[in-house]
């Protein structure tokens, strides 16, 4: 409470002669008008500075930022859509190229096969011609060999007959040998 | 302030820091005398202008540090007003923000050594608290007329209980500005007085380390209190304003 002190040396009833507070300075009534006056001035100044300058400015900055963010997000979505379109186009081009490559490969394969078939046919023909020739040669050789064997057999048979003391009838021996060879 | 603490034994003057002195001369303190409280109120204005005006002067889309602090304070209080009081109370936002930033700046400036703490003075916080009370009450009657009195008539309670509840509600309504202002002044005053008491103990060698540790700990607590009290004062203002705008429970 506001204490009634002698206050001879001090200018205030709330401060003792040694300069220390008497009671709580908070409750010193003679200081109230001063505090209230300056507080009201302070609040009015702060209020006008804030409501005229600072708060509208911050509000506009925040709104502007919100606008920028919205625009940027829209732009990002646009770009994303474009990227997706580009990806689709790329995929299509890739599929086309793959199909074309497939067809080219198929065509090449067909050509090679046709050429191969042709070459095979030619080779087959050559082989069969060669085989026929060889067969003929073999049969010739076999015929010649048969004749030779017959001649040798007749001669050998005549020689054996004469060696055994018989009289070799050339015709009979030849007939017998040819008979034997055939049978 | 407490310069004479060490002479002779232990002399604590924890309340001397709250003495109001004229800055110039030695005369009596009249209403318009420029005093230490004037200086620190002025510094609160300067700090507010530095943060809210010069800090945001670039209007950057990507904010600088000071601009993001200003925006953070703006968004914090704006959301509080919107959430607690309602969307129709946004037009009172500049007033509530003025209260918040003033208390915040005064509280934090008071944490500087050799500073003066205006928010520790009952007269200061009573002006704030009763100012809010009077404005809210007038606003309540202007907006709602006589139906503002339904704030005291708890229609959800049984009829027999309503008169008793009305008395309790009225008492609690009129105690609001007292608790509103004393909460702030009491917290700041107590914190600063405790700091001074610990500082007095620091003069004794035996307990000096403990006392200095105590100062550090209390100071850390006071940093927290400085913000929390500004926050509490503001959110209670929002709650009271909500009662004025929507008095029906």
Short mmCIF file of N, CA, C and O in Angstrom, two decimals, chain A residues 10-103:
data_model
loop_
_atom_site.label_atom_id
_atom_site.label_comp_id
_atom_site.label_asym_id
_atom_site.label_seq_id
_atom_site.Cartn_x
_atom_site.Cartn_y
_atom_site.Cartn_z
N UNK A 10 13.68 12.02 0.08
CA UNK A 10 13.20 11.45 -1.18
C UNK A 10 12.09 12.31 -1.75
O UNK A 10 11.40 13.03 -1.05
N UNK A 11 11.93 12.17 -3.08
CA UNK A 11 10.89 12.91 -3.74
C UNK A 11 9.60 12.12 -3.80
O UNK A 11 8.59 12.60 -4.28
N UNK A 12 9.66 10.87 -3.32
CA UNK A 12 8.48 10.02 -3.43
C UNK A 12 8.15 9.39 -2.08
O UNK A 12 9.04 9.16 -1.26
N UNK A 13 6.87 9.13 -1.90
CA UNK A 13 6.48 8.45 -0.66
C UNK A 13 6.71 6.95 -0.77
O UNK A 13 6.53 6.22 0.21
N UNK A 14 7.06 6.48 -1.95
CA UNK A 14 7.23 5.03 -2.15
C UNK A 14 8.69 4.62 -2.06
O UNK A 14 9.00 3.44 -2.13
N UNK A 15 9.60 5.56 -1.98
CA UNK A 15 11.01 5.22 -1.92
C UNK A 15 11.57 5.74 -0.61
O UNK A 15 11.35 6.91 -0.25
N UNK A 16 12.26 4.88 0.11
CA UNK A 16 12.82 5.25 1.40
C UNK A 16 14.02 6.17 1.24
O UNK A 16 14.50 6.39 0.12
N UNK A 17 14.52 6.71 2.36
CA UNK A 17 15.67 7.63 2.29
C UNK A 17 16.92 6.95 1.75
O UNK A 17 17.79 7.61 1.17
N UNK A 18 17.01 5.59 1.88
CA UNK A 18 18.20 4.90 1.37
C UNK A 18 18.06 4.53 -0.10
O UNK A 18 18.88 3.83 -0.67
N UNK A 19 17.00 4.95 -0.74
CA UNK A 19 16.81 4.67 -2.17
C UNK A 19 16.16 3.34 -2.45
O UNK A 19 16.01 2.96 -3.60
N UNK A 20 15.78 2.59 -1.41
CA UNK A 20 15.11 1.32 -1.69
C UNK A 20 13.61 1.50 -1.52
O UNK A 20 13.14 2.44 -0.91
N UNK A 21 12.89 0.51 -2.12
CA UNK A 21 11.44 0.65 -2.19
C UNK A 21 10.81 0.42 -0.83
O UNK A 21 11.27 -0.39 -0.03
N UNK A 22 9.76 1.18 -0.56
CA UNK A 22 8.94 0.94 0.63
C UNK A 22 7.71 0.18 0.15
O UNK A 22 6.93 0.69 -0.65
N UNK A 23 7.57 -1.05 0.62
CA UNK A 23 6.47 -1.87 0.12
C UNK A 23 6.70 -2.26 -1.34
O UNK A 23 7.84 -2.26 -1.82
N UNK A 24 5.63 -2.57 -2.05
CA UNK A 24 5.76 -2.95 -3.45
C UNK A 24 5.65 -1.73 -4.35
O UNK A 24 4.66 -1.01 -4.28
N UNK A 25 6.64 -1.50 -5.20
CA UNK A 25 6.54 -0.37 -6.14
C UNK A 25 5.31 -0.51 -7.05
O UNK A 25 4.79 0.48 -7.53
N UNK A 26 4.86 -1.77 -7.21
CA UNK A 26 3.67 -2.01 -8.04
C UNK A 26 2.44 -1.29 -7.49
O UNK A 26 1.53 -0.96 -8.22
N UNK A 27 2.43 -1.11 -6.15
CA UNK A 27 1.23 -0.56 -5.52
C UNK A 27 1.37 0.93 -5.17
O UNK A 27 0.58 1.46 -4.42
N UNK A 28 2.39 1.55 -5.70
CA UNK A 28 2.59 2.97 -5.43
C UNK A 28 1.65 3.80 -6.30
O UNK A 28 1.86 3.94 -7.49
N UNK A 29 0.62 4.33 -5.67
CA UNK A 29 -0.44 4.98 -6.47
C UNK A 29 0.04 6.24 -7.17
O UNK A 29 -0.49 6.60 -8.20
N UNK A 30 1.02 6.92 -6.57
CA UNK A 30 1.41 8.18 -7.19
C UNK A 30 2.13 7.95 -8.54
O UNK A 30 2.31 8.90 -9.30
N UNK A 31 2.53 6.70 -8.80
CA UNK A 31 3.18 6.41 -10.09
C UNK A 31 2.18 5.93 -11.15
O UNK A 31 2.54 5.77 -12.31
N UNK A 32 0.96 5.68 -10.73
CA UNK A 32 -0.01 5.12 -11.68
C UNK A 32 -0.26 5.98 -12.90
O UNK A 32 -0.24 5.47 -14.03
N UNK A 33 -0.53 7.29 -12.72
CA UNK A 33 -0.86 8.09 -13.91
C UNK A 33 0.25 8.05 -14.96
O UNK A 33 -0.03 7.92 -16.15
N UNK A 34 1.48 8.11 -14.47
CA UNK A 34 2.61 8.07 -15.39
C UNK A 34 2.62 6.78 -16.23
O UNK A 34 2.69 6.82 -17.46
N UNK A 35 2.49 5.63 -15.51
CA UNK A 35 2.51 4.35 -16.22
C UNK A 35 1.37 4.25 -17.22
O UNK A 35 1.55 3.84 -18.37
N UNK A 36 0.17 4.64 -16.75
CA UNK A 36 -1.00 4.48 -17.61
C UNK A 36 -0.89 5.38 -18.84
O UNK A 36 -1.16 4.95 -19.96
N UNK A 37 -0.43 6.61 -18.62
CA UNK A 37 -0.30 7.54 -19.74
C UNK A 37 0.63 6.98 -20.81
O UNK A 37 0.28 6.87 -21.99
N UNK A 38 1.84 6.58 -20.37
CA UNK A 38 2.81 6.10 -21.37
C UNK A 38 2.39 4.77 -21.99
O UNK A 38 2.65 4.52 -23.16
N UNK A 39 1.70 3.95 -21.20
CA UNK A 39 1.22 2.67 -21.76
C UNK A 39 0.21 2.93 -22.88
O UNK A 39 0.29 2.33 -23.95
N UNK A 40 -0.72 3.85 -22.62
CA UNK A 40 -1.74 4.13 -23.63
C UNK A 40 -1.08 4.68 -24.90
O UNK A 40 -1.40 4.27 -26.01
N UNK A 41 -0.11 5.60 -24.72
CA UNK A 41 0.63 6.12 -25.88
C UNK A 41 1.26 4.97 -26.66
O UNK A 41 1.13 4.85 -27.89
N UNK A 42 1.96 4.08 -25.91
CA UNK A 42 2.64 2.95 -26.54
C UNK A 42 1.66 2.10 -27.34
O UNK A 42 1.91 1.76 -28.50
N UNK A 43 0.53 1.76 -26.70
CA UNK A 43 -0.43 0.87 -27.37
C UNK A 43 -0.99 1.53 -28.62
O UNK A 43 -1.13 0.88 -29.66
N UNK A 44 -1.28 2.82 -28.52
CA UNK A 44 -1.84 3.52 -29.69
C UNK A 44 -0.83 3.53 -30.83
O UNK A 44 -1.17 3.22 -31.98
N UNK A 45 0.44 3.82 -30.48
CA UNK A 45 1.47 3.86 -31.52
C UNK A 45 1.61 2.48 -32.16
O UNK A 45 1.59 2.34 -33.39
N UNK A 46 1.72 1.44 -31.31
CA UNK A 46 1.89 0.09 -31.86
C UNK A 46 0.69 -0.27 -32.74
O UNK A 46 0.83 -0.79 -33.85
N UNK A 47 -0.52 0.07 -32.24
CA UNK A 47 -1.71 -0.28 -33.00
C UNK A 47 -1.70 0.37 -34.38
O UNK A 47 -1.97 -0.27 -35.39
N UNK A 48 -1.34 1.66 -34.43
CA UNK A 48 -1.39 2.33 -35.73
C UNK A 48 -0.30 1.83 -36.66
O UNK A 48 -0.54 1.63 -37.85
N UNK A 49 0.89 1.60 -36.08
CA UNK A 49 1.97 1.07 -36.93
C UNK A 49 1.56 -0.29 -37.50
O UNK A 49 1.73 -0.56 -38.70
N UNK A 50 0.98 -1.12 -36.65
CA UNK A 50 0.61 -2.47 -37.11
C UNK A 50 -0.53 -2.41 -38.12
O UNK A 50 -0.46 -3.00 -39.19
N UNK A 51 -1.61 -1.69 -37.76
CA UNK A 51 -2.80 -1.78 -38.59
C UNK A 51 -2.65 -0.99 -39.89
O UNK A 51 -3.31 -1.29 -40.87
N UNK A 52 -1.76 0.02 -39.90
CA UNK A 52 -1.58 0.79 -41.13
C UNK A 52 -0.50 0.20 -42.01
O UNK A 52 -0.61 0.23 -43.24
N UNK A 53 0.56 -0.29 -41.41
CA UNK A 53 1.72 -0.70 -42.23
C UNK A 53 1.94 -2.22 -42.19
O UNK A 53 1.82 -2.90 -43.20
N UNK A 54 2.21 -2.71 -40.97
CA UNK A 54 2.76 -4.07 -40.88
C UNK A 54 1.75 -5.15 -41.26
O UNK A 54 2.03 -6.00 -42.09
N UNK A 55 0.55 -5.09 -40.65
CA UNK A 55 -0.37 -6.21 -40.88
C UNK A 55 -0.88 -6.28 -42.32
O UNK A 55 -0.90 -7.36 -42.90
N UNK A 56 -1.27 -5.14 -42.94
CA UNK A 56 -1.67 -5.25 -44.35
C UNK A 56 -0.54 -5.77 -45.23
O UNK A 56 -0.76 -6.56 -46.15
N UNK A 57 0.69 -5.33 -44.91
CA UNK A 57 1.82 -5.78 -45.72
C UNK A 57 1.99 -7.29 -45.61
O UNK A 57 2.13 -7.99 -46.62
N UNK A 58 1.97 -7.79 -44.36
CA UNK A 58 2.15 -9.24 -44.18
C UNK A 58 1.01 -9.99 -44.84
O UNK A 58 1.21 -11.02 -45.49
N UNK A 59 -0.22 -9.46 -44.70
CA UNK A 59 -1.36 -10.14 -45.32
C UNK A 59 -1.18 -10.21 -46.82
O UNK A 59 -1.42 -11.27 -47.44
N UNK A 60 -0.71 -9.11 -47.43
CA UNK A 60 -0.54 -9.12 -48.88
C UNK A 60 0.58 -10.07 -49.28
O UNK A 60 0.48 -10.77 -50.28
N UNK A 61 1.66 -10.09 -48.48
CA UNK A 61 2.77 -11.00 -48.80
C UNK A 61 2.29 -12.45 -48.73
O UNK A 61 2.59 -13.26 -49.63
N UNK A 62 1.51 -12.76 -47.70
CA UNK A 62 1.03 -14.14 -47.54
C UNK A 62 0.10 -14.51 -48.70
O UNK A 62 0.19 -15.60 -49.26
N UNK A 63 -0.79 -13.54 -49.08
CA UNK A 63 -1.71 -13.82 -50.18
C UNK A 63 -0.94 -14.03 -51.47
O UNK A 63 -1.22 -14.96 -52.25
N UNK A 64 0.07 -13.16 -51.67
CA UNK A 64 0.88 -13.26 -52.88
C UNK A 64 1.60 -14.60 -52.94
O UNK A 64 1.64 -15.27 -53.98
N UNK A 65 2.11 -15.00 -51.78
CA UNK A 65 2.82 -16.29 -51.74
C UNK A 65 1.86 -17.44 -52.06
O UNK A 65 2.19 -18.35 -52.80
N UNK A 66 0.66 -17.34 -51.49
CA UNK A 66 -0.33 -18.39 -51.75
C UNK A 66 -0.62 -18.45 -53.25
O UNK A 66 -0.68 -19.53 -53.84
N UNK A 67 -0.76 -17.23 -53.85
CA UNK A 67 -1.01 -17.17 -55.30
C UNK A 67 0.12 -17.81 -56.07
O UNK A 67 -0.11 -18.62 -56.98
N UNK A 68 1.36 -17.45 -55.69
CA UNK A 68 2.52 -18.00 -56.38
C UNK A 68 2.55 -19.52 -56.28
O UNK A 68 2.80 -20.22 -57.27
N UNK A 69 2.25 -20.00 -55.09
CA UNK A 69 2.29 -21.46 -54.88
C UNK A 69 1.23 -22.13 -55.76
O UNK A 69 1.50 -23.13 -56.42
N UNK A 70 0.03 -21.54 -55.79
CA UNK A 70 -1.05 -22.12 -56.61
C UNK A 70 -0.64 -22.15 -58.08
O UNK A 70 -0.79 -23.17 -58.76
N UNK A 71 -0.09 -21.00 -58.56
CA UNK A 71 0.33 -20.95 -59.96
C UNK A 71 1.40 -21.99 -60.24
O UNK A 71 1.36 -22.68 -61.27
N UNK A 72 2.36 -22.08 -59.33
CA UNK A 72 3.46 -23.02 -59.54
C UNK A 72 2.95 -24.45 -59.57
O UNK A 72 3.42 -25.26 -60.39
N UNK A 73 2.00 -24.75 -58.70
CA UNK A 73 1.47 -26.12 -58.69
C UNK A 73 0.75 -26.41 -60.00
O UNK A 73 0.91 -27.48 -60.60
N UNK A 74 -0.01 -25.40 -60.50
CA UNK A 74 -0.71 -25.58 -61.78
C UNK A 74 0.31 -25.82 -62.89
O UNK A 74 0.14 -26.73 -63.72
N UNK A 75 1.38 -25.00 -62.88
CA UNK A 75 2.42 -25.14 -63.91
C UNK A 75 3.06 -26.52 -63.82
O UNK A 75 3.31 -27.18 -64.84
N UNK A 76 3.30 -26.97 -62.60
CA UNK A 76 3.92 -28.28 -62.40
C UNK A 76 3.02 -29.38 -62.93
O UNK A 76 3.48 -30.32 -63.59
N UNK A 77 1.70 -29.23 -62.71
CA UNK A 77 0.78 -30.25 -63.22
C UNK A 77 0.76 -30.27 -64.74
O UNK A 77 0.74 -31.32 -65.36
N UNK A 78 0.82 -29.06 -65.33
CA UNK A 78 0.86 -28.94 -66.77
C UNK A 78 2.09 -29.67 -67.33
O UNK A 78 2.00 -30.48 -68.25
N UNK A 79 3.23 -29.37 -66.69
CA UNK A 79 4.49 -29.99 -67.14
C UNK A 79 4.43 -31.50 -66.99
O UNK A 79 4.90 -32.24 -67.84
N UNK A 80 3.80 -31.94 -65.91
CA UNK A 80 3.70 -33.38 -65.66
C UNK A 80 2.88 -34.03 -66.78
O UNK A 80 3.25 -35.09 -67.30
N UNK A 81 1.76 -33.34 -67.15
CA UNK A 81 0.92 -33.88 -68.22
C UNK A 81 1.72 -33.96 -69.51
O UNK A 81 1.69 -34.95 -70.23
N UNK A 82 2.51 -32.89 -69.78
CA UNK A 82 3.31 -32.87 -71.00
C UNK A 82 4.32 -34.02 -70.99
O UNK A 82 4.54 -34.68 -72.01
N UNK A 83 4.92 -34.23 -69.82
CA UNK A 83 5.90 -35.31 -69.70
C UNK A 83 5.25 -36.65 -69.97
O UNK A 83 5.81 -37.52 -70.65
N UNK A 84 4.01 -36.81 -69.47
CA UNK A 84 3.31 -38.08 -69.70
C UNK A 84 3.01 -38.28 -71.19
O UNK A 84 3.17 -39.38 -71.72
N UNK A 85 2.61 -37.17 -71.84
CA UNK A 85 2.35 -37.26 -73.28
C UNK A 85 3.61 -37.66 -74.03
O UNK A 85 3.58 -38.53 -74.91
N UNK A 86 4.72 -37.02 -73.66
CA UNK A 86 5.99 -37.31 -74.31
C UNK A 86 6.36 -38.77 -74.11
O UNK A 86 6.84 -39.44 -75.03
N UNK A 87 6.09 -39.27 -72.91
CA UNK A 87 6.42 -40.66 -72.62
C UNK A 87 5.58 -41.59 -73.49
O UNK A 87 6.09 -42.58 -74.04
N UNK A 88 4.29 -41.25 -73.65
CA UNK A 88 3.41 -42.07 -74.47
C UNK A 88 3.92 -42.08 -75.91
O UNK A 88 4.00 -43.14 -76.55
N UNK A 89 4.30 -40.88 -76.41
CA UNK A 89 4.80 -40.79 -77.79
C UNK A 89 6.07 -41.63 -77.95
O UNK A 89 6.23 -42.35 -78.94
N UNK A 90 6.92 -41.54 -76.96
CA UNK A 90 8.17 -42.31 -76.99
C UNK A 90 7.88 -43.80 -77.04
O UNK A 90 8.46 -44.56 -77.83
N UNK A 91 6.92 -44.22 -76.18
CA UNK A 91 6.56 -45.64 -76.14
C UNK A 91 6.04 -46.11 -77.50
O UNK A 91 6.40 -47.20 -77.98
N UNK A 92 5.21 -45.26 -78.09
CA UNK A 92 4.62 -45.61 -79.39
C UNK A 92 5.73 -45.76 -80.44
O UNK A 92 5.78 -46.73 -81.21
N UNK A 93 6.66 -44.76 -80.45
CA UNK A 93 7.76 -44.80 -81.41
C UNK A 93 8.60 -46.06 -81.20
O UNK A 93 8.99 -46.73 -82.17
N UNK A 94 8.79 -46.39 -79.96
CA UNK A 94 9.59 -47.58 -79.65
C UNK A 94 8.90 -48.83 -80.17
O UNK A 94 9.54 -49.69 -80.83
N UNK A 95 7.58 -48.92 -79.95
CA UNK A 95 6.82 -50.09 -80.40
C UNK A 95 6.87 -50.18 -81.92
O UNK A 95 7.08 -51.27 -82.49
N UNK A 96 6.69 -49.03 -82.59
CA UNK A 96 6.74 -49.00 -84.06
C UNK A 96 8.08 -49.51 -84.56
O UNK A 96 8.15 -50.36 -85.46
N UNK A 97 9.14 -48.96 -83.96
CA UNK A 97 10.49 -49.33 -84.39
C UNK A 97 10.70 -50.82 -84.20
O UNK A 97 11.28 -51.51 -85.06
N UNK A 98 10.17 -51.32 -83.09
CA UNK A 98 10.34 -52.74 -82.80
C UNK A 98 9.62 -53.58 -83.85
O UNK A 98 10.17 -54.55 -84.37
N UNK A 99 8.39 -53.17 -84.19
CA UNK A 99 7.60 -53.91 -85.18
C UNK A 99 8.33 -53.91 -86.54
O UNK A 99 8.42 -54.94 -87.21
N UNK A 100 8.86 -52.71 -86.88
CA UNK A 100 9.56 -52.60 -88.17
C UNK A 100 10.77 -53.51 -88.20
O UNK A 100 11.01 -54.24 -89.19
N UNK A 101 11.52 -53.48 -87.09
CA UNK A 101 12.70 -54.32 -87.00
C UNK A 101 12.32 -55.78 -87.15
O UNK A 101 12.98 -56.55 -87.89
N UNK A 102 11.19 -56.13 -86.55
CA UNK A 102 10.70 -57.50 -86.62
C UNK A 102 10.42 -57.88 -88.09
O UNK A 102 10.82 -58.94 -88.57
N UNK A 103 9.73 -56.95 -88.78
CA UNK A 103 9.34 -57.26 -90.17
C UNK A 103 10.57 -57.37 -91.05
O UNK A 103 10.67 -58.26 -91.90
#
